[in-house]
Amino acid sequence: MSSPQPHAWLGQFKILLSAIGFGSMAIFARFAYDDGASTPTLLFLRFALAGALLLPWCLAKRLPWPRGRSLLVLMLMGSLGYAGMAACYFTGLHYANAGTISLLLYLFPAIVLALSTVLLKEPFTRRRLLAICLALAGLLVTVGVDLQAQPLGLLLGLSSALIYSLYILAGSRLVHGGHPLTHACVVVLSAACCYGGWLAVNGFAPPHSPAGWGAILGIVLLGTVAALALFLSGLQSTGATQASLISTAEPVVTILLAWLFLGEQLNLTQVLGGALILWAVLLISRESRPEQVALTELHD
């Protein structure tokens, strides 16, 4: 068997780095919260600053933009779907461990699978049944061991996965034309407008110190722009299925970083729950379509 080409290894490494970037966001968010930032303010700054960096990049590269119905769908996905998913995810961090919230979000592949089977009448195979059972078992184990989590935190984590799943289905079915990077730009700017309107009514609550602002910049630069750019770049040489397999490292990264920097407990039962969820994701990823993966990795 021939070994992978050097450019393939580089692509895989980029995908892994993107998973580390995405997985770091929950840690940065907790530091920003501790410094006084509110969730709406954090998300507005994340999306607005990320959009401010992505927009000139897209214009400089003269990338094709979505038009017509696709543009409208992306704007709705950003202002409703992605903004709602991010609100559930980042608010959930106030009520449950970062590792638990990350694992709950990563139920989205199984939820997409179930919704595709029920709503879109896709075939229900043994692989799909096994993946859904593994994901549910991992959910029960993960939720059952996080005794410190408040029910609201668990509900928000599950809600983020459900909203994200609907976001993926809408994007994979209704968006055509353009470039993944311009898609991302439209989504984040639409989400920024949504949170900008919220802040205009309820007030702006930024961090109190440079450390808190540094955490927000970490979310923007490492957890959003760099992670997205690395993923899209790595996707060109790895393909959608392999990229989705490597991306399963994301919740693992969050759990390890939360253990190292936030002092969250790491026990055998949590590892078991996470392993069951990731096993389900590995099974599902063998059926992933390229357009789904490209649209989903905007993240948390």
Coordinates of C-alpha atoms in Angstrom, one line a residue:
M1 CA 0.0 0.0 0.0
S2 CA 1.5 3.4 -1.0
S3 CA 1.9 6.0 1.6
P4 CA -0.1 9.3 1.5
Q5 CA 1.4 12.1 -0.6
P6 CA 3.0 14.9 1.4
H7 CA 0.3 17.4 0.5
A8 CA -2.3 15.0 1.9
W9 CA -0.5 14.9 5.3
L10 CA -0.4 18.7 5.2
G11 CA -4.1 18.8 4.6
Q12 CA -4.8 16.4 7.4
F13 CA -2.6 18.5 9.7
K14 CA -4.6 21.7 8.8
I15 CA -7.9 19.9 9.6
L16 CA -6.5 18.9 13.0
L17 CA -5.3 22.4 13.7
S18 CA -8.8 23.7 12.8
A19 CA -10.4 21.2 15.2
I20 CA -8.1 22.6 17.9
G21 CA -9.1 26.1 17.1
F22 CA -12.8 25.3 17.1
G23 CA -12.4 23.3 20.3
S24 CA -10.7 26.2 22.1
M25 CA -13.7 28.6 21.9
A26 CA -15.5 27.3 25.0
I27 CA -12.3 27.9 27.0
F28 CA -11.8 31.4 25.8
A29 CA -15.5 32.1 26.4
R30 CA -15.3 31.1 30.1
F31 CA -12.3 33.5 30.6
A32 CA -14.3 36.3 28.9
Y33 CA -17.3 35.6 31.1
D34 CA -15.2 35.7 34.2
D35 CA -14.0 39.1 33.1
G36 CA -17.5 40.5 32.9
A37 CA -18.5 40.0 29.2
S38 CA -22.1 39.1 28.6
T39 CA -23.0 36.3 26.1
P40 CA -24.7 38.6 23.6
T41 CA -21.8 41.0 23.7
L42 CA -19.3 38.2 23.2
L43 CA -21.2 36.8 20.3
F44 CA -21.6 40.2 18.6
L45 CA -17.9 40.8 18.9
R46 CA -17.1 37.4 17.6
F47 CA -19.3 37.6 14.6
A48 CA -18.7 41.3 13.8
L49 CA -14.9 41.1 14.0
A50 CA -14.8 37.7 12.2
G51 CA -16.9 39.3 9.4
A52 CA -14.7 42.3 9.3
L53 CA -11.7 40.0 8.6
L54 CA -13.5 37.7 6.2
L55 CA -15.1 40.4 4.0
P56 CA -11.9 42.0 2.7
W57 CA -10.4 38.5 2.3
C58 CA -13.3 37.4 0.1
L59 CA -13.2 40.7 -1.9
A60 CA -9.4 40.5 -2.4
K61 CA -9.6 37.0 -3.7
R62 CA -12.7 37.9 -5.9
L63 CA -14.5 34.9 -4.7
P64 CA -18.0 34.3 -6.1
W65 CA -20.9 35.4 -3.9
P66 CA -24.3 33.6 -3.5
R67 CA -27.2 35.3 -5.1
G68 CA -31.0 35.3 -5.1
R69 CA -32.6 32.7 -2.9
S70 CA -29.3 31.2 -1.8
L71 CA -28.2 34.6 -0.4
L72 CA -31.5 35.0 1.4
V73 CA -31.3 31.5 2.9
L74 CA -27.8 32.2 4.1
M75 CA -28.8 35.4 5.7
L76 CA -31.7 33.6 7.5
M77 CA -29.3 30.8 8.5
G78 CA -27.0 33.4 10.1
S79 CA -29.5 35.6 11.8
L80 CA -31.7 32.8 13.1
G81 CA -30.1 29.4 12.9
Y82 CA -26.4 30.1 13.5
A83 CA -27.1 33.0 16.0
G84 CA -29.6 30.7 17.8
M85 CA -27.2 27.8 17.9
A86 CA -24.3 29.9 19.2
A87 CA -26.6 31.5 21.8
C88 CA -27.6 28.1 23.2
Y89 CA -24.0 26.8 23.1
F90 CA -22.3 29.8 24.8
T91 CA -25.1 30.4 27.3
G92 CA -25.0 26.7 28.2
L93 CA -21.4 27.3 29.4
H94 CA -22.8 29.2 32.4
Y95 CA -24.7 26.1 33.6
A96 CA -22.6 23.1 32.6
N97 CA -19.0 22.0 32.1
A98 CA -17.4 23.0 28.8
G99 CA -16.7 19.4 28.0
T100 CA -20.3 18.4 28.5
I101 CA -21.7 21.2 26.3
S102 CA -19.2 20.3 23.6
L103 CA -20.1 16.7 23.6
L104 CA -23.8 17.5 23.5
L105 CA -23.3 19.8 20.5
Y106 CA -21.5 16.9 18.8
L107 CA -24.7 14.9 18.8
F108 CA -25.6 17.0 15.7
P109 CA -24.4 14.3 13.1
A110 CA -26.8 11.7 14.7
I111 CA -29.6 14.3 14.8
V112 CA -29.0 15.2 11.1
L113 CA -29.1 11.5 10.3
A114 CA -32.4 11.0 12.1
L115 CA -34.0 14.1 10.6
S116 CA -32.8 13.1 7.1
T117 CA -34.4 9.7 7.6
V118 CA -37.7 11.0 8.9
L119 CA -38.2 14.3 7.0
L120 CA -36.3 13.6 3.8
K121 CA -37.2 9.9 3.5
E122 CA -33.6 8.8 3.2
P123 CA -33.1 5.0 3.6
F124 CA -32.8 3.8 7.2
T125 CA -29.8 1.4 7.2
R126 CA -28.3 -0.8 9.9
R127 CA -25.4 1.6 10.0
R128 CA -27.7 4.5 10.7
L129 CA -29.5 2.6 13.4
L130 CA -26.3 1.6 15.1
A131 CA -25.0 5.2 14.9
I132 CA -28.1 6.7 16.5
C133 CA -28.1 4.0 19.3
L134 CA -24.4 4.8 20.0
A135 CA -25.1 8.5 20.1
L136 CA -28.0 8.1 22.5
A137 CA -26.0 5.8 24.7
G138 CA -23.2 8.4 24.8
L139 CA -25.7 11.1 25.6
L140 CA -27.1 9.2 28.6
V141 CA -23.7 8.4 29.9
T142 CA -22.3 12.0 29.5
V143 CA -25.4 13.7 31.0
G144 CA -25.6 11.1 33.8
V145 CA -22.1 11.7 35.1
D146 CA -22.1 15.5 35.0
L147 CA -23.8 15.9 38.4
Q148 CA -22.8 19.6 38.6
A149 CA -24.6 20.5 35.5
Q150 CA -27.9 22.3 35.8
P151 CA -30.9 21.0 33.8
L152 CA -31.0 24.3 31.9
G153 CA -27.3 23.8 30.8
L154 CA -28.1 20.3 29.4
L155 CA -31.2 21.6 27.7
L156 CA -29.2 24.4 26.0
G157 CA -26.5 22.0 24.9
L158 CA -29.1 19.7 23.3
S159 CA -30.9 22.7 21.8
S160 CA -27.6 23.9 20.2
A161 CA -27.2 20.4 18.5
L162 CA -30.8 20.5 17.3
I163 CA -30.6 24.0 15.8
Y164 CA -27.3 23.2 14.3
S165 CA -28.8 20.1 12.6
L166 CA -31.6 22.1 11.1
Y167 CA -29.0 24.7 10.0
I168 CA -27.0 21.9 8.2
L169 CA -30.1 20.5 6.5
A170 CA -31.2 23.9 5.3
G171 CA -27.7 24.7 4.0
S172 CA -27.1 21.4 2.2
R173 CA -30.5 21.5 0.5
L174 CA -31.2 25.2 -0.2
V175 CA -27.8 26.9 -0.8
H176 CA -26.2 26.7 -4.3
G177 CA -23.5 28.8 -5.9
G178 CA -20.9 31.0 -4.4
H179 CA -17.8 29.8 -2.4
P180 CA -17.7 28.3 1.1
L181 CA -15.7 31.3 2.4
T182 CA -18.3 33.8 1.1
H183 CA -21.1 31.6 2.6
A184 CA -19.3 31.9 5.9
C185 CA -18.9 35.7 5.5
V186 CA -22.7 36.1 4.9
V187 CA -23.6 33.9 7.8
V188 CA -21.3 35.6 10.4
L189 CA -22.3 39.1 9.3
S190 CA -26.0 38.2 9.4
A191 CA -25.5 36.8 12.9
A192 CA -23.6 40.0 13.9
C193 CA -26.5 42.1 12.8
C194 CA -28.9 40.0 14.8
Y195 CA -26.8 40.5 18.0
G196 CA -26.2 44.1 17.2
G197 CA -29.9 44.7 17.3
W198 CA -30.1 42.9 20.6
L199 CA -27.4 45.0 22.1
A200 CA -29.0 48.2 20.9
V201 CA -32.0 47.4 23.1
N202 CA -30.3 45.7 26.1
G203 CA -26.9 47.3 26.3
F204 CA -23.3 46.5 25.6
A205 CA -21.4 44.6 28.3
P206 CA -17.7 44.1 27.3
P207 CA -14.9 42.6 29.3
H208 CA -13.4 44.7 32.1
S209 CA -9.7 44.1 31.4
P210 CA -7.2 43.4 28.6
A211 CA -7.3 39.7 29.6
G212 CA -11.0 39.5 28.8
W213 CA -10.5 41.3 25.5
G214 CA -7.6 38.8 24.7
A215 CA -10.0 35.9 25.3
I216 CA -12.5 37.4 22.8
L217 CA -9.7 38.0 20.3
G218 CA -8.8 34.3 20.8
I219 CA -12.3 33.3 19.9
V220 CA -12.2 35.6 16.8
L221 CA -8.7 34.8 15.5
L222 CA -8.1 31.2 16.6
G223 CA -11.6 29.8 17.1
T224 CA -13.3 31.4 14.1
V225 CA -11.2 32.9 11.3
A226 CA -8.0 30.7 11.5
A227 CA -10.0 27.6 12.2
L228 CA -12.3 28.2 9.3
A229 CA -9.5 29.0 6.9
L230 CA -7.5 25.9 7.9
F231 CA -10.5 23.7 7.5
L232 CA -11.4 25.0 4.0
S233 CA -7.7 24.8 3.0
G234 CA -7.3 21.3 4.3
L235 CA -10.5 20.2 2.8
Q236 CA -9.1 20.6 -0.7
S237 CA -6.6 17.8 -0.3
T238 CA -8.3 15.5 2.3
G239 CA -11.9 15.4 1.0
A240 CA -15.1 15.7 3.0
T241 CA -15.3 12.3 4.7
Q242 CA -11.7 12.3 5.9
A243 CA -12.0 15.9 7.1
S244 CA -15.1 15.0 9.1
L245 CA -13.3 12.1 10.7
I246 CA -10.4 14.3 11.8
S247 CA -12.8 16.9 13.0
T248 CA -14.1 14.5 15.7
A249 CA -11.1 15.6 17.6
E250 CA -12.9 18.9 18.4
P251 CA -14.9 17.9 21.5
V252 CA -11.8 15.9 22.7
V253 CA -9.8 19.1 22.5
T254 CA -12.4 21.0 24.5
I255 CA -12.5 18.4 27.2
L256 CA -8.7 18.3 27.5
L257 CA -8.4 22.1 27.5
A258 CA -11.1 22.4 30.1
W259 CA -9.3 19.9 32.3
L260 CA -6.0 21.8 31.9
F261 CA -7.1 25.4 32.1
L262 CA -10.5 25.4 33.9
G263 CA -9.9 22.6 36.4
E264 CA -12.9 20.5 35.1
Q265 CA -12.9 16.9 36.2
L266 CA -11.9 14.2 33.7
N267 CA -13.2 10.8 34.6
L268 CA -13.5 7.4 33.0
T269 CA -17.3 7.6 32.6
Q270 CA -17.1 10.9 30.8
V271 CA -14.4 9.4 28.5
L272 CA -16.8 6.5 27.8
G273 CA -19.7 8.7 26.9
G274 CA -17.5 10.8 24.6
A275 CA -16.1 7.7 23.0
L276 CA -19.6 6.4 22.2
I277 CA -20.6 9.8 20.7
L278 CA -17.5 9.9 18.6
W279 CA -17.9 6.3 17.5
A280 CA -21.4 7.3 16.2
V281 CA -19.8 10.3 14.4
L282 CA -17.2 8.0 12.8
L283 CA -19.9 5.8 11.4
I284 CA -22.0 8.7 10.2
S285 CA -19.1 10.4 8.5
R286 CA -18.7 7.5 6.1
E287 CA -22.0 8.8 4.6
S288 CA -21.1 12.5 4.7
R289 CA -21.6 14.6 1.6
P290 CA -19.0 17.3 0.7
E291 CA -21.6 20.1 0.7
Q292 CA -22.7 19.2 4.2
V293 CA -19.2 19.2 5.7
A294 CA -18.2 22.5 4.0
L295 CA -21.3 24.2 5.4
T296 CA -21.1 22.8 8.9
E297 CA -17.6 23.8 9.9
L298 CA -18.5 27.4 10.8
H299 CA -19.0 26.2 14.3
D300 CA -20.2 26.7 17.8

